Amino acid sequence: MQLAGQTVLITGASRGLGRAIALGMARAGGNLVLAARDGEMLNVVAREVEALGREVLIVRCDVRAPDDVAALVRRALDEWGQIDTVVNSAGVGLRRPFVETTAAEWDD
């Protein structure tokens, strides 16, 4: 996959699968917009991306908050003028059996 000149926006980029996707997209040549609630971990991932020679923008964002998501998209467009790919890797894991999860928790 070649992403040279493309902007990739990744939510949930501060750890786990989101982090791994970010590093893979950076290796493929993409400039990255990394978003997550944990700003400290975003900084760690951003340094890893920069070490691969790619440009990166980090944005603290809670994807459950529409205003946060709108601000994220605005920042990405202001920085690079385009978003070519979006990877939604943000997630919340509830630590209990699936059958005990309420509808409200699923909506959140």
Backbone as ProteinMPNN parsed JSONL, in Angstrom:
{"seq_chain_A": "MQLAGQTVLITGASRGLGRAIALGMARAGGNLVLAARDGEMLNVVAREVEALGREVLIVRCDVRAPDDVAALVRRALDEWGQIDTVVNSAGVGLRRPFVETTAAEWDD", "coords_chain_A": {"N_chain_A": [[0.857, -1.172, 0.0], [0.595, 2.17, -0.856], [0.809, 5.363, 0.412], [1.732, 7.898, -0.037], [1.608, 11.383, 0.121], [-0.965, 11.387, 1.016], [-3.556, 11.942, 3.448], [-4.267, 10.497, 6.494], [-6.681, 9.84, 8.84], [-6.954, 8.719, 12.09], [-8.809, 7.324, 14.611], [-8.785, 6.468, 18.108], [-6.089, 6.079, 18.343], [-4.113, 5.934, 20.259], [-3.245, 3.589, 21.437], [-2.884, -0.034, 21.312], [-4.671, -1.645, 18.696], [-5.257, 0.67, 17.166], [-2.881, 2.171, 17.427], [-1.076, 0.393, 16.195], [-2.116, 0.361, 13.592], [-1.692, 3.04, 12.935], [1.139, 3.168, 12.887], [1.646, 1.397, 10.788], [0.372, 2.732, 8.652], [1.945, 5.007, 8.584], [4.395, 3.888, 7.826], [3.686, 3.248, 5.262], [3.719, 5.675, 4.079], [1.886, 7.7, 4.617], [0.61, 10.864, 5.83], [-0.356, 11.626, 9.082], [-3.287, 12.038, 11.089], [-3.806, 11.787, 14.323], [-6.037, 10.662, 16.723], [-7.446, 10.542, 19.973], [-8.62, 9.944, 23.336], [-6.637, 9.989, 25.254], [-4.231, 12.087, 25.67], [-1.526, 12.046, 26.457], [-0.552, 9.488, 25.728], [-1.018, 9.724, 23.005], [0.99, 11.528, 22.307], [3.232, 9.902, 22.635], [2.858, 7.976, 20.596], [2.891, 9.716, 18.421], [5.576, 10.549, 18.412], [6.746, 8.132, 17.679], [5.747, 7.857, 15.089], [6.861, 10.127, 13.868], [9.533, 9.371, 14.013], [9.603, 7.597, 11.982], [9.728, 9.241, 9.866], [7.474, 10.647, 9.05], [4.848, 13.124, 8.864], [2.774, 14.367, 11.479], [-0.275, 15.043, 13.137], [-1.706, 15.59, 16.226], [-4.718, 15.151, 18.025], [-6.696, 15.613, 20.762], [-9.593, 13.822, 21.386], [-12.887, 12.821, 21.978], [-14.757, 10.471, 20.63], [-17.398, 10.055, 21.157], [-18.51, 12.477, 21.504], [-20.072, 14.747, 19.566], [-19.228, 17.429, 18.993], [-16.484, 17.318, 19.513], [-15.665, 15.577, 17.475], [-16.317, 17.059, 15.183], [-14.55, 19.214, 15.543], [-12.14, 17.836, 15.33], [-12.143, 17.003, 12.619], [-12.161, 19.544, 11.385], [-9.641, 20.532, 12.253], [-7.922, 18.71, 10.985], [-8.466, 19.24, 8.274], [-7.756, 21.95, 8.172], [-5.021, 21.716, 8.612], [-3.984, 19.99, 6.524], [-5.711, 20.161, 4.374], [-7.153, 18.094, 3.253], [-8.709, 14.888, 3.721], [-7.992, 11.686, 3.213], [-8.321, 9.055, 3.998], [-10.126, 7.399, 6.555], [-9.851, 5.835, 9.639], [-11.623, 4.239, 11.993], [-10.861, 3.392, 14.997], [-11.439, 3.692, 17.57], [-12.628, 2.671, 20.721], [-14.485, 1.216, 23.427], [-14.075, -0.901, 26.086], [-16.128, -2.856, 27.96], [-15.92, -4.382, 31.052], [-17.311, -6.928, 31.612], [-19.638, -9.675, 31.312], [-21.054, -10.063, 28.046], [-23.875, -10.432, 27.907], [-24.77, -8.995, 30.042], [-24.662, -6.36, 29.393], [-26.149, -3.223, 28.986], [-28.646, -1.599, 26.882], [-28.266, 1.172, 26.836], [-25.546, 1.344, 27.48], [-24.427, 0.206, 25.181], [-25.158, 2.16, 23.326], [-23.606, 4.258, 24.202]], "CA_chain_A": [[0.0, 0.0, 0.0], [1.341, 3.421, -0.938], [-0.024, 6.476, 0.87], [2.476, 9.149, -0.184], [0.787, 12.547, -0.187], [-2.326, 11.226, 1.518], [-3.806, 12.202, 4.864], [-5.01, 9.415, 7.13], [-7.192, 10.191, 10.167], [-7.144, 7.484, 12.853], [-9.299, 7.483, 15.981], [-8.318, 5.387, 18.973], [-4.71, 5.873, 17.893], [-3.146, 6.033, 21.347], [-2.759, 2.286, 21.907], [-3.47, -1.23, 20.725], [-4.866, -1.752, 17.256], [-5.144, 2.001, 16.574], [-1.458, 2.494, 17.357], [-0.473, -0.466, 15.178], [-2.564, 0.861, 12.292], [-0.989, 4.306, 12.701], [2.523, 2.897, 12.492], [1.599, 0.806, 9.45], [0.035, 3.787, 7.688], [3.131, 5.862, 8.477], [5.376, 3.156, 7.007], [3.206, 3.285, 3.875], [3.95, 7.012, 3.545], [0.817, 8.654, 4.909], [0.661, 11.86, 6.894], [-1.377, 11.126, 9.987], [-4.015, 12.764, 12.122], [-4.048, 10.799, 15.368], [-7.025, 11.149, 17.68], [-7.819, 9.67, 21.088], [-8.87, 10.69, 24.569], [-5.419, 10.011, 26.064], [-3.258, 12.952, 25.018], [-0.157, 11.643, 26.78], [-0.201, 8.358, 24.869], [-0.956, 10.229, 21.627], [2.323, 12.098, 22.129], [4.167, 8.782, 22.478], [2.666, 7.431, 19.247], [3.337, 10.743, 17.474], [7.041, 10.465, 18.324], [7.059, 6.927, 16.901], [5.435, 8.172, 13.689], [7.89, 11.069, 13.403], [10.774, 8.611, 13.847], [9.488, 6.944, 10.673], [9.87, 10.282, 8.851], [6.172, 11.13, 8.607], [4.251, 14.24, 9.589], [1.662, 13.906, 12.307], [-1.061, 15.999, 13.914], [-2.452, 14.887, 17.265], [-5.901, 15.872, 18.486], [-7.486, 14.926, 21.796], [-10.959, 13.742, 20.883], [-13.78, 11.765, 22.448], [-15.637, 10.288, 19.475], [-18.794, 10.055, 21.609], [-18.934, 13.878, 21.567], [-20.11, 15.282, 18.197], [-18.424, 18.65, 18.858], [-15.086, 16.891, 19.426], [-15.436, 15.004, 16.143], [-16.332, 18.18, 14.232], [-13.29, 19.941, 15.724], [-11.099, 16.964, 14.79], [-12.174, 17.105, 11.154], [-11.717, 20.91, 11.034], [-8.186, 20.633, 12.449], [-7.266, 17.937, 9.923], [-8.605, 19.98, 7.017], [-6.943, 23.165, 8.286], [-3.606, 21.338, 8.548], [-3.58, 19.39, 5.256], [-6.649, 20.456, 3.295], [-7.844, 16.903, 2.758], [-8.672, 13.635, 4.474], [-8.146, 10.651, 2.196], [-8.717, 7.794, 4.621], [-10.501, 7.46, 7.969], [-9.876, 4.554, 10.339], [-12.242, 4.395, 13.307], [-10.395, 2.32, 15.867], [-11.804, 4.035, 18.949], [-13.555, 1.712, 21.317], [-14.538, 1.111, 24.878], [-14.331, -2.277, 26.491], [-16.763, -3.047, 29.258], [-15.343, -5.58, 31.655], [-18.337, -7.813, 32.161], [-20.194, -10.505, 30.239], [-21.854, -9.425, 27.006], [-25.314, -10.492, 28.199], [-25.07, -8.045, 31.114], [-24.518, -5.01, 28.86], [-27.444, -2.59, 28.732], [-28.78, -0.873, 25.613], [-27.652, 2.494, 27.017], [-24.095, 1.175, 27.401], [-24.105, 0.011, 23.776], [-25.293, 3.455, 22.658], [-22.519, 5.123, 24.638]], "C_chain_A": [[0.9, 1.231, 0.0], [0.418, 4.576, -0.579], [0.684, 7.821, 0.745], [1.535, 10.269, -0.602], [-0.64, 12.457, 0.315], [-2.391, 11.482, 3.017], [-4.711, 11.112, 5.41], [-5.391, 9.853, 8.538], [-7.519, 8.89, 10.893], [-7.637, 7.827, 14.252], [-8.847, 6.276, 16.801], [-6.859, 5.064, 18.735], [-3.689, 5.812, 19.02], [-2.602, 4.693, 21.825], [-3.378, 1.158, 21.083], [-3.526, -1.223, 19.21], [-4.724, -0.397, 16.559], [-3.699, 2.434, 16.412], [-0.787, 1.686, 16.249], [-0.862, -0.011, 13.769], [-1.832, 2.155, 11.949], [0.439, 4.064, 12.229], [2.586, 2.266, 11.104], [1.308, 1.837, 8.374], [1.213, 4.74, 7.508], [4.196, 5.186, 7.616], [4.989, 3.166, 5.528], [3.283, 4.686, 3.273], [2.891, 8.047, 3.837], [1.196, 9.681, 5.956], [-0.549, 11.599, 7.773], [-1.994, 12.191, 10.874], [-4.399, 11.701, 13.138], [-4.98, 11.387, 16.409], [-7.303, 10.085, 18.731], [-8.077, 10.549, 22.299], [-7.597, 10.886, 25.387], [-4.322, 10.796, 25.348], [-1.82, 12.551, 25.266], [0.297, 10.486, 25.888], [-0.173, 8.764, 23.391], [0.419, 10.817, 21.338], [3.362, 11.007, 21.91], [4.074, 8.216, 21.059], [3.145, 8.433, 18.194], [4.855, 10.714, 17.318], [7.467, 9.235, 17.513], [6.823, 7.17, 15.408], [6.494, 9.107, 13.111], [9.226, 10.365, 13.187], [10.785, 7.842, 12.529], [9.535, 7.958, 9.528], [8.564, 10.854, 8.337], [5.72, 12.311, 9.453], [3.023, 13.745, 10.338], [1.026, 15.086, 13.028], [-1.797, 15.186, 14.962], [-3.573, 15.778, 17.777], [-6.576, 15.036, 19.566], [-8.94, 14.984, 21.377], [-11.679, 12.567, 21.532], [-14.82, 11.576, 21.353], [-17.111, 10.173, 19.866], [-19.369, 11.463, 21.637], [-18.904, 14.484, 20.16], [-19.275, 16.546, 18.001], [-16.939, 18.322, 18.763], [-14.764, 16.375, 18.025], [-15.408, 16.105, 15.083], [-15.029, 18.973, 14.32], [-12.114, 19.14, 15.162], [-11.019, 17.088, 13.271], [-11.702, 18.487, 10.703], [-10.207, 21.041, 11.155], [-7.435, 19.896, 11.344], [-7.313, 18.69, 8.6], [-7.8, 21.269, 7.037], [-5.462, 22.851, 8.092], [-3.198, 20.876, 7.144], [-4.56, 19.581, 4.114], [-7.415, 19.269, 2.741], [-7.766, 15.788, 3.797], [-8.964, 12.546, 3.45], [-8.677, 9.334, 2.76], [-9.067, 8.05, 6.079], [-10.526, 6.036, 8.508], [-10.457, 4.81, 11.718], [-11.875, 3.192, 14.16], [-10.709, 2.618, 17.328], [-12.793, 3.008, 19.475], [-13.467, 1.743, 22.826], [-14.846, -0.335, 25.209], [-14.946, -2.32, 27.877], [-16.285, -4.377, 29.823], [-16.408, -6.382, 32.402], [-18.915, -8.629, 31.012], [-21.104, -9.712, 29.301], [-23.33, -9.356, 27.381], [-25.726, -9.547, 29.321], [-24.957, -6.592, 30.659], [-25.888, -4.444, 28.514], [-27.454, -1.896, 27.371], [-28.127, 0.501, 25.703], [-26.13, 2.406, 26.93], [-23.651, 0.938, 25.958], [-24.152, 1.335, 23.034], [-24.147, 4.389, 22.995], [-21.25, 4.719, 23.927]], "O_chain_A": [[1.854, 1.311, 0.773], [-0.634, 4.749, -1.194], [0.263, 8.793, 1.372], [0.765, 10.129, -1.553], [-1.443, 13.357, 0.067], [-1.424, 11.27, 3.749], [-5.78, 10.838, 4.863], [-4.523, 10.198, 9.339], [-8.266, 8.057, 10.38], [-6.961, 8.54, 14.994], [-8.565, 5.207, 16.259], [-6.433, 3.921, 18.9], [-2.499, 5.65, 18.752], [-1.603, 4.656, 22.543], [-4.275, 1.378, 20.268], [-2.569, -0.849, 18.532], [-4.137, -0.318, 15.479], [-3.326, 2.998, 15.383], [-0.019, 2.231, 15.456], [-0.029, -0.002, 12.863], [-1.401, 2.348, 10.812], [0.893, 4.693, 11.273], [3.49, 2.573, 10.326], [1.922, 1.82, 7.308], [1.454, 5.226, 6.403], [4.825, 5.832, 6.777], [5.851, 3.101, 4.651], [2.957, 4.877, 2.102], [2.986, 9.173, 3.35], [1.995, 9.412, 6.852], [-1.649, 11.375, 7.268], [-1.323, 13.111, 11.342], [-5.214, 10.823, 12.855], [-4.741, 12.483, 16.917], [-7.386, 8.894, 18.43], [-7.789, 11.746, 22.288], [-7.493, 11.856, 26.138], [-3.581, 10.249, 24.531], [-0.976, 12.697, 24.381], [1.407, 10.507, 25.356], [0.606, 8.214, 22.612], [0.958, 10.628, 20.248], [4.27, 11.165, 21.094], [5.093, 8.005, 20.402], [3.739, 8.042, 17.189], [5.364, 10.842, 16.204], [8.433, 9.293, 16.752], [7.613, 6.735, 14.57], [6.967, 8.901, 11.993], [9.972, 10.723, 12.276], [11.847, 7.48, 12.021], [9.398, 7.589, 8.361], [8.548, 11.489, 7.283], [6.146, 12.481, 10.595], [2.328, 12.831, 9.894], [1.713, 16.007, 13.47], [-2.447, 14.194, 14.63], [-3.408, 16.987, 17.941], [-6.979, 13.898, 19.324], [-9.463, 16.05, 21.051], [-11.141, 11.463, 21.622], [-15.681, 12.436, 21.166], [-17.982, 10.192, 18.996], [-20.58, 11.634, 21.778], [-17.824, 14.712, 19.615], [-18.67, 16.718, 16.943], [-16.209, 18.973, 18.015], [-13.718, 16.697, 17.46], [-14.565, 16.082, 14.186], [-14.466, 19.36, 13.296], [-11.195, 19.715, 14.58], [-9.934, 17.26, 12.715], [-10.931, 18.597, 9.749], [-9.559, 21.596, 10.267], [-6.434, 20.393, 10.827], [-6.311, 18.767, 7.888], [-7.218, 21.646, 6.02], [-4.734, 23.63, 7.478], [-2.174, 21.322, 6.626], [-4.262, 19.196, 2.983], [-8.244, 19.431, 1.845], [-6.867, 15.761, 4.637], [-10.057, 12.494, 2.886], [-9.392, 8.597, 2.081], [-8.392, 8.821, 6.76], [-11.138, 5.145, 7.919], [-9.856, 5.518, 12.526], [-12.483, 2.126, 14.065], [-10.291, 1.88, 18.219], [-13.676, 2.543, 18.755], [-12.5, 2.232, 23.409], [-15.782, -0.918, 24.663], [-14.341, -1.868, 28.85], [-16.259, -5.383, 29.114], [-16.402, -6.493, 33.628], [-18.693, -8.294, 29.848], [-21.825, -8.809, 29.726], [-23.968, -8.32, 27.188], [-26.919, -9.322, 29.526], [-25.14, -5.682, 31.468], [-26.687, -5.093, 27.839], [-26.402, -1.641, 26.784], [-27.498, 0.948, 24.744], [-25.492, 3.296, 26.367], [-22.595, 1.426, 25.556], [-23.286, 1.612, 22.203], [-23.755, 5.219, 22.174], [-20.2, 5.323, 24.148]]}, "name": "protein", "num_of_chains": 1, "seq": "MQLAGQTVLITGASRGLGRAIALGMARAGGNLVLAARDGEMLNVVAREVEALGREVLIVRCDVRAPDDVAALVRRALDEWGQIDTVVNSAGVGLRRPFVETTAAEWDD"}
